[in-house]
PDB file of C-alpha atoms and ligand atoms in Angstrom:
ATOM      1  CA  UNK A  18     144.051 111.536 100.942  1.00  0.00           C
ATOM      2  CA  UNK A  19     146.397 111.649  97.945  1.00  0.00           C
ATOM      3  CA  UNK A  20     143.520 112.746  95.719  1.00  0.00           C
ATOM      4  CA  UNK A  21     143.084 115.717  98.059  1.00  0.00           C
ATOM      5  CA  UNK A  22     146.798 116.424  97.991  1.00  0.00           C
ATOM      6  CA  UNK A  23     146.830 116.456  94.183  1.00  0.00           C
ATOM      7  CA  UNK A  24     143.829 118.792  94.094  1.00  0.00           C
ATOM      8  CA  UNK A  25     145.346 121.119  96.696  1.00  0.00           C
ATOM      9  CA  UNK A  26     148.635 121.381  94.849  1.00  0.00           C
ATOM     10  CA  UNK A  27     146.923 121.908  91.481  1.00  0.00           C
ATOM     11  CA  UNK A  28     144.691 124.625  92.948  1.00  0.00           C
ATOM     12  CA  UNK A  29     147.688 126.266  94.559  1.00  0.00           C
ATOM     13  CA  UNK A  30     149.607 126.249  91.301  1.00  0.00           C
ATOM     14  CA  UNK A  31     146.713 128.091  89.649  1.00  0.00           C
ATOM     15  CA  UNK A  32     146.368 130.520  92.566  1.00  0.00           C
ATOM     16  CA  UNK A  33     150.031 131.422  92.708  1.00  0.00           C
ATOM     17  CA  UNK A  34     150.295 131.734  88.912  1.00  0.00           C
ATOM     18  CA  UNK A  35     147.793 134.609  89.104  1.00  0.00           C
ATOM     19  CA  UNK A  36     149.044 136.113  92.392  1.00  0.00           C
ATOM     20  CA  UNK A  37     149.549 139.600  90.959  1.00  0.00           C
ATOM     21  CA  UNK A  38     149.774 142.535  93.327  1.00  0.00           C
ATOM     22  CA  UNK A  39     148.863 140.421  96.335  1.00  0.00           C
ATOM     23  CA  UNK A  40     152.632 140.126  96.703  1.00  0.00           C
ATOM     24  CA  UNK A  41     152.582 143.761  97.871  1.00  0.00           C
ATOM     25  CA  UNK A  42     150.039 143.321 100.682  1.00  0.00           C
ATOM     26  CA  UNK A  43     151.010 144.641 104.100  1.00  0.00           C
ATOM     27  CA  UNK A  44     150.804 142.470 107.205  1.00  0.00           C
ATOM     28  CA  UNK A  45     148.289 144.664 109.138  1.00  0.00           C
ATOM     29  CA  UNK A  46     144.704 144.023 107.947  1.00  0.00           C
ATOM     30  CA  UNK A  47     143.732 146.827 105.548  1.00  0.00           C
ATOM     31  CA  UNK A  48     140.143 147.052 106.843  1.00  0.00           C
ATOM     32  CA  UNK A  49     141.258 146.856 110.490  1.00  0.00           C
ATOM     33  CA  UNK A  50     138.751 144.183 111.421  1.00  0.00           C
ATOM     34  CA  UNK A  51     138.849 140.740 112.976  1.00  0.00           C
ATOM     35  CA  UNK A  52     136.241 137.982 112.873  1.00  0.00           C
ATOM     36  CA  UNK A  53     136.075 135.108 115.353  1.00  0.00           C
ATOM     37  CA  UNK A  54     134.024 132.280 113.909  1.00  0.00           C
ATOM     38  CA  UNK A  55     133.479 128.528 113.776  1.00  0.00           C
ATOM     39  CA  UNK A  56     135.616 126.125 111.765  1.00  0.00           C
ATOM     40  CA  UNK A  57     132.436 124.661 110.222  1.00  0.00           C
ATOM     41  CA  UNK A  58     133.171 123.803 106.579  1.00  0.00           C
ATOM     42  CA  UNK A  59     129.941 125.477 105.405  1.00  0.00           C
ATOM     43  CA  UNK A  60     131.090 128.907 106.565  1.00  0.00           C
ATOM     44  CA  UNK A  61     133.380 130.923 104.304  1.00  0.00           C
ATOM     45  CA  UNK A  62     134.035 134.257 106.025  1.00  0.00           C
ATOM     46  CA  UNK A  63     135.722 135.704 102.942  1.00  0.00           C
ATOM     47  CA  UNK A  64     132.510 135.114 101.007  1.00  0.00           C
ATOM     48  CA  UNK A  65     129.845 135.820 103.634  1.00  0.00           C
ATOM     49  CA  UNK A  66     131.582 139.011 104.756  1.00  0.00           C
ATOM     50  CA  UNK A  67     133.111 140.096 101.437  1.00  0.00           C
ATOM     51  CA  UNK A  68     136.770 139.919 102.400  1.00  0.00           C
ATOM     52  CA  UNK A  69     139.789 139.951 100.136  1.00  0.00           C
ATOM     53  CA  UNK A  70     143.314 138.859 100.976  1.00  0.00           C
ATOM     54  CA  UNK A  71     144.885 141.409 103.288  1.00  0.00           C
ATOM     55  CA  UNK A  72     141.557 142.771 104.581  1.00  0.00           C
ATOM     56  CA  UNK A  73     140.977 141.105 107.944  1.00  0.00           C
ATOM     57  CA  UNK A  74     142.036 138.644 110.587  1.00  0.00           C
ATOM     58  CA  UNK A  75     139.822 135.552 110.690  1.00  0.00           C
ATOM     59  CA  UNK A  76     140.236 133.469 113.829  1.00  0.00           C
ATOM     60  CA  UNK A  77     138.531 130.098 113.728  1.00  0.00           C
ATOM     61  CA  UNK A  78     137.974 127.251 116.161  1.00  0.00           C
ATOM     62  CA  UNK A  79     135.247 124.748 116.985  1.00  0.00           C
ATOM     63  CA  UNK A  80     132.202 126.902 117.730  1.00  0.00           C
ATOM     64  CA  UNK A  81     133.917 130.253 117.187  1.00  0.00           C
ATOM     65  CA  UNK A  82     134.293 130.407 120.963  1.00  0.00           C
ATOM     66  CA  UNK A  83     136.212 133.061 122.893  1.00  0.00           C
ATOM     67  CA  UNK A  84     138.739 130.564 124.206  1.00  0.00           C
ATOM     68  CA  UNK A  85     141.994 131.679 125.801  1.00  0.00           C
ATOM     69  CA  UNK A  86     143.707 131.060 122.476  1.00  0.00           C
ATOM     70  CA  UNK A  87     141.123 133.045 120.503  1.00  0.00           C
ATOM     71  CA  UNK A  88     141.631 135.942 122.913  1.00  0.00           C
ATOM     72  CA  UNK A  89     145.405 135.611 122.512  1.00  0.00           C
ATOM     73  CA  UNK A  90     144.947 136.078 118.754  1.00  0.00           C
ATOM     74  CA  UNK A  91     142.532 139.002 119.155  1.00  0.00           C
ATOM     75  CA  UNK A  92     144.875 140.797 121.538  1.00  0.00           C
ATOM     76  CA  UNK A  93     147.748 140.393 119.070  1.00  0.00           C
ATOM     77  CA  UNK A  94     145.415 141.492 116.269  1.00  0.00           C
ATOM     78  CA  UNK A  95     144.757 144.829 117.976  1.00  0.00           C
ATOM     79  CA  UNK A  96     147.941 145.449 119.933  1.00  0.00           C
ATOM     80  CA  UNK A  97     150.426 144.660 117.185  1.00  0.00           C
ATOM     81  CA  UNK A  98     148.417 144.767 113.972  1.00  0.00           C
ATOM     82  CA  UNK A  99     145.899 147.520 114.546  1.00  0.00           C
ATOM     83  CA  UNK A 100     142.464 145.938 114.180  1.00  0.00           C
ATOM     84  CA  UNK A 101     139.858 148.013 115.999  1.00  0.00           C
ATOM     85  CA  UNK A 102     136.545 146.360 115.129  1.00  0.00           C
ATOM     86  CA  UNK A 103     135.736 142.761 116.093  1.00  0.00           C
ATOM     87  CA  UNK A 104     132.923 140.362 115.210  1.00  0.00           C
ATOM     88  CA  UNK A 105     131.941 137.094 116.889  1.00  0.00           C
ATOM     89  CA  UNK A 106     130.007 134.857 114.476  1.00  0.00           C
ATOM     90  CA  UNK A 107     128.414 131.600 115.639  1.00  0.00           C
ATOM     91  CA  UNK A 108     125.982 129.732 113.392  1.00  0.00           C
ATOM     92  CA  UNK A 109     122.845 127.620 113.189  1.00  0.00           C
ATOM     93  CA  UNK A 110     123.194 123.833 113.178  1.00  0.00           C
ATOM     94  CA  UNK A 111     126.582 124.048 114.931  1.00  0.00           C
ATOM     95  CA  UNK A 112     128.142 120.718 115.852  1.00  0.00           C
ATOM     96  CA  UNK A 113     129.024 122.179 119.248  1.00  0.00           C
ATOM     97  CA  UNK A 114     125.308 121.994 120.132  1.00  0.00           C
ATOM     98  CA  UNK A 115     125.298 118.202 119.702  1.00  0.00           C
ATOM     99  CA  UNK A 116     127.375 117.182 122.725  1.00  0.00           C
ATOM    100  CA  UNK A 117     128.482 118.116 126.233  1.00  0.00           C
ATOM    101  CA  UNK A 118     131.804 117.802 128.030  1.00  0.00           C
ATOM    102  CA  UNK A 119     130.770 114.507 129.719  1.00  0.00           C
ATOM    103  CA  UNK A 120     129.683 113.043 126.357  1.00  0.00           C
ATOM    104  CA  UNK A 121     132.957 114.024 124.666  1.00  0.00           C
ATOM    105  CA  UNK A 122     135.031 112.739 127.582  1.00  0.00           C
ATOM    106  CA  UNK A 123     133.180 109.436 127.588  1.00  0.00           C
ATOM    107  CA  UNK A 124     133.565 109.019 123.811  1.00  0.00           C
ATOM    108  CA  UNK A 125     137.288 109.752 123.886  1.00  0.00           C
ATOM    109  CA  UNK A 126     137.847 107.568 126.943  1.00  0.00           C
ATOM    110  CA  UNK A 127     136.502 104.655 124.885  1.00  0.00           C
ATOM    111  CA  UNK A 128     138.077 105.219 121.467  1.00  0.00           C
ATOM    112  CA  UNK A 129     140.004 107.770 119.401  1.00  0.00           C
ATOM    113  CA  UNK A 130     138.287 106.650 116.174  1.00  0.00           C
ATOM    114  CA  UNK A 131     135.609 108.862 114.586  1.00  0.00           C
ATOM    115  CA  UNK A 132     132.271 108.515 116.381  1.00  0.00           C
ATOM    116  CA  UNK A 133     128.842 108.407 114.754  1.00  0.00           C
ATOM    117  CA  UNK A 134     125.618 110.259 115.593  1.00  0.00           C
ATOM    118  CA  UNK A 135     121.988 109.236 115.201  1.00  0.00           C
ATOM    119  CA  UNK A 136     118.673 110.045 116.903  1.00  0.00           C
ATOM    120  CA  UNK A 137     120.057 108.568 120.136  1.00  0.00           C
ATOM    121  CA  UNK A 138     123.133 110.806 120.093  1.00  0.00           C
ATOM    122  CA  UNK A 139     126.833 110.116 119.683  1.00  0.00           C
ATOM    123  CA  UNK A 140     128.358 106.666 120.037  1.00  0.00           C
ATOM    124  CA  UNK A 141     131.666 104.944 119.421  1.00  0.00           C
ATOM    125  CA  UNK A 142     131.902 102.384 116.662  1.00  0.00           C
ATOM    126  CA  UNK A 143     135.683 102.198 116.499  1.00  0.00           C
ATOM    127  CA  UNK A 144     137.953 100.267 118.803  1.00  0.00           C
ATOM    128  CA  UNK A 145     140.013 101.403 121.770  1.00  0.00           C
ATOM    129  CA  UNK A 146     142.105 102.363 123.437  1.00  0.00           C
ATOM    130  CA  UNK A 147     140.858 105.841 124.216  1.00  0.00           C
ATOM    131  CA  UNK A 148     142.266 108.413 126.623  1.00  0.00           C
ATOM    132  CA  UNK A 149     141.178 110.157 129.797  1.00  0.00           C
ATOM    133  CA  UNK A 150     143.137 113.219 128.665  1.00  0.00           C
ATOM    134  CA  UNK A 151     139.810 114.606 127.380  1.00  0.00           C
ATOM    135  CA  UNK A 152     138.976 115.327 131.041  1.00  0.00           C
ATOM    136  CA  UNK A 153     141.611 118.070 130.971  1.00  0.00           C
ATOM    137  CA  UNK A 154     140.023 120.010 128.109  1.00  0.00           C
ATOM    138  CA  UNK A 155     137.069 122.386 128.358  1.00  0.00           C
ATOM    139  CA  UNK A 156     135.304 121.593 125.103  1.00  0.00           C
ATOM    140  CA  UNK A 157     133.339 124.889 125.046  1.00  0.00           C
ATOM    141  CA  UNK A 158     130.127 123.290 123.828  1.00  0.00           C
ATOM    142  CA  UNK A 159     127.003 125.325 123.048  1.00  0.00           C
ATOM    143  CA  UNK A 160     123.666 124.807 124.827  1.00  0.00           C
ATOM    144  CA  UNK A 161     121.990 128.052 123.697  1.00  0.00           C
ATOM    145  CA  UNK A 162     123.214 129.627 120.474  1.00  0.00           C
ATOM    146  CA  UNK A 163     122.295 133.264 121.136  1.00  0.00           C
ATOM    147  CA  UNK A 164     123.556 132.996 124.707  1.00  0.00           C
ATOM    148  CA  UNK A 165     126.893 131.554 123.558  1.00  0.00           C
ATOM    149  CA  UNK A 166     127.347 134.603 121.314  1.00  0.00           C
ATOM    150  CA  UNK A 167     126.491 136.951 124.207  1.00  0.00           C
ATOM    151  CA  UNK A 168     128.800 135.075 126.560  1.00  0.00           C
ATOM    152  CA  UNK A 169     131.712 135.270 124.135  1.00  0.00           C
ATOM    153  CA  UNK A 170     131.150 138.949 123.307  1.00  0.00           C
ATOM    154  CA  UNK A 171     130.984 139.675 127.042  1.00  0.00           C
ATOM    155  CA  UNK A 172     134.092 137.642 127.796  1.00  0.00           C
ATOM    156  CA  UNK A 173     136.064 139.460 125.099  1.00  0.00           C
ATOM    157  CA  UNK A 174     134.790 142.921 126.076  1.00  0.00           C
ATOM    158  CA  UNK A 175     135.507 142.380 129.762  1.00  0.00           C
ATOM    159  CA  UNK A 176     138.929 140.789 129.303  1.00  0.00           C
ATOM    160  CA  UNK A 177     141.641 142.848 131.038  1.00  0.00           C
ATOM    161  CA  UNK A 178     143.885 142.755 127.946  1.00  0.00           C
ATOM    162  CA  UNK A 179     141.210 144.028 125.586  1.00  0.00           C
ATOM    163  CA  UNK A 180     141.155 147.742 124.806  1.00  0.00           C
ATOM    164  CA  UNK A 181     137.706 149.029 125.810  1.00  0.00           C
ATOM    165  CA  UNK A 182     137.539 151.216 122.698  1.00  0.00           C
ATOM    166  CA  UNK A 183     137.108 148.174 120.429  1.00  0.00           C
ATOM    167  CA  UNK A 184     133.494 147.511 119.422  1.00  0.00           C
ATOM    168  CA  UNK A 185     132.673 143.783 119.616  1.00  0.00           C
ATOM    169  CA  UNK A 186     129.507 142.719 117.818  1.00  0.00           C
ATOM    170  CA  UNK A 187     127.859 139.297 117.899  1.00  0.00           C
ATOM    171  CA  UNK A 188     126.102 137.522 115.037  1.00  0.00           C
ATOM    172  CA  UNK A 189     124.527 134.211 114.145  1.00  0.00           C
ATOM    173  CA  UNK A 190     125.118 132.991 110.596  1.00  0.00           C
ATOM    174  CA  UNK A 191     122.137 131.088 109.206  1.00  0.00           C
ATOM    175  CA  UNK A 192     123.360 128.005 107.341  1.00  0.00           C
ATOM    176  CA  UNK A 193     120.044 127.827 105.471  1.00  0.00           C
ATOM    177  CA  UNK A 194     120.132 131.347 104.044  1.00  0.00           C
ATOM    178  CA  UNK A 195     123.752 132.542 104.340  1.00  0.00           C
ATOM    179  CA  UNK A 196     122.450 135.551 106.275  1.00  0.00           C
ATOM    180  CA  UNK A 197     124.012 137.155 109.359  1.00  0.00           C
ATOM    181  CA  UNK A 198     121.625 138.089 112.181  1.00  0.00           C
ATOM    182  CA  UNK A 199     122.850 140.346 114.970  1.00  0.00           C
ATOM    183  CA  UNK A 200     122.596 139.092 118.555  1.00  0.00           C
ATOM    184  CA  UNK A 201     121.899 141.756 121.131  1.00  0.00           C
TER     185      UNK A 201
HETATM  186 ZN1   ZN B  27     130.029 125.313 114.280  1.00  0.00          ZN
END
């Protein structure tokens, strides 16, 4: 943990020392686009989509799902900050394909420690107690990758607070090639 903290602070010192004209960036995204994508550590939207600071809103959560909170951010992104082009990007080998709501609820009911996965699926190795609070959360897991992209694009497009003039495109990012493939 402290090794990470030292590395973060050292990297930040370097970054801020060379901050340059980024101090002049405006709050509204210069390229007027927003990307909703997964938190997966292998995905770097700035790199895979060629974004610089100030260019775009990037909204991330587990799966890149169009949750209520993701939609809250997208609505703010357009209504107050002017983005008018949105992309939903899910990806191959997503962790959200490896479990279901009942599996997650059962795991968390048993223990809050990190679980492990093998050919038989997820299991607890840590000790309890757990919590039944997991029953109250929709975990937004993914059973079919292309369909999850379509579902999220549809949910965003049909949301009553979303301006119908905003194009919403869906993509799958391939973790083996770094390539984006459109989902229609
Ligand atoms: Zn993912």
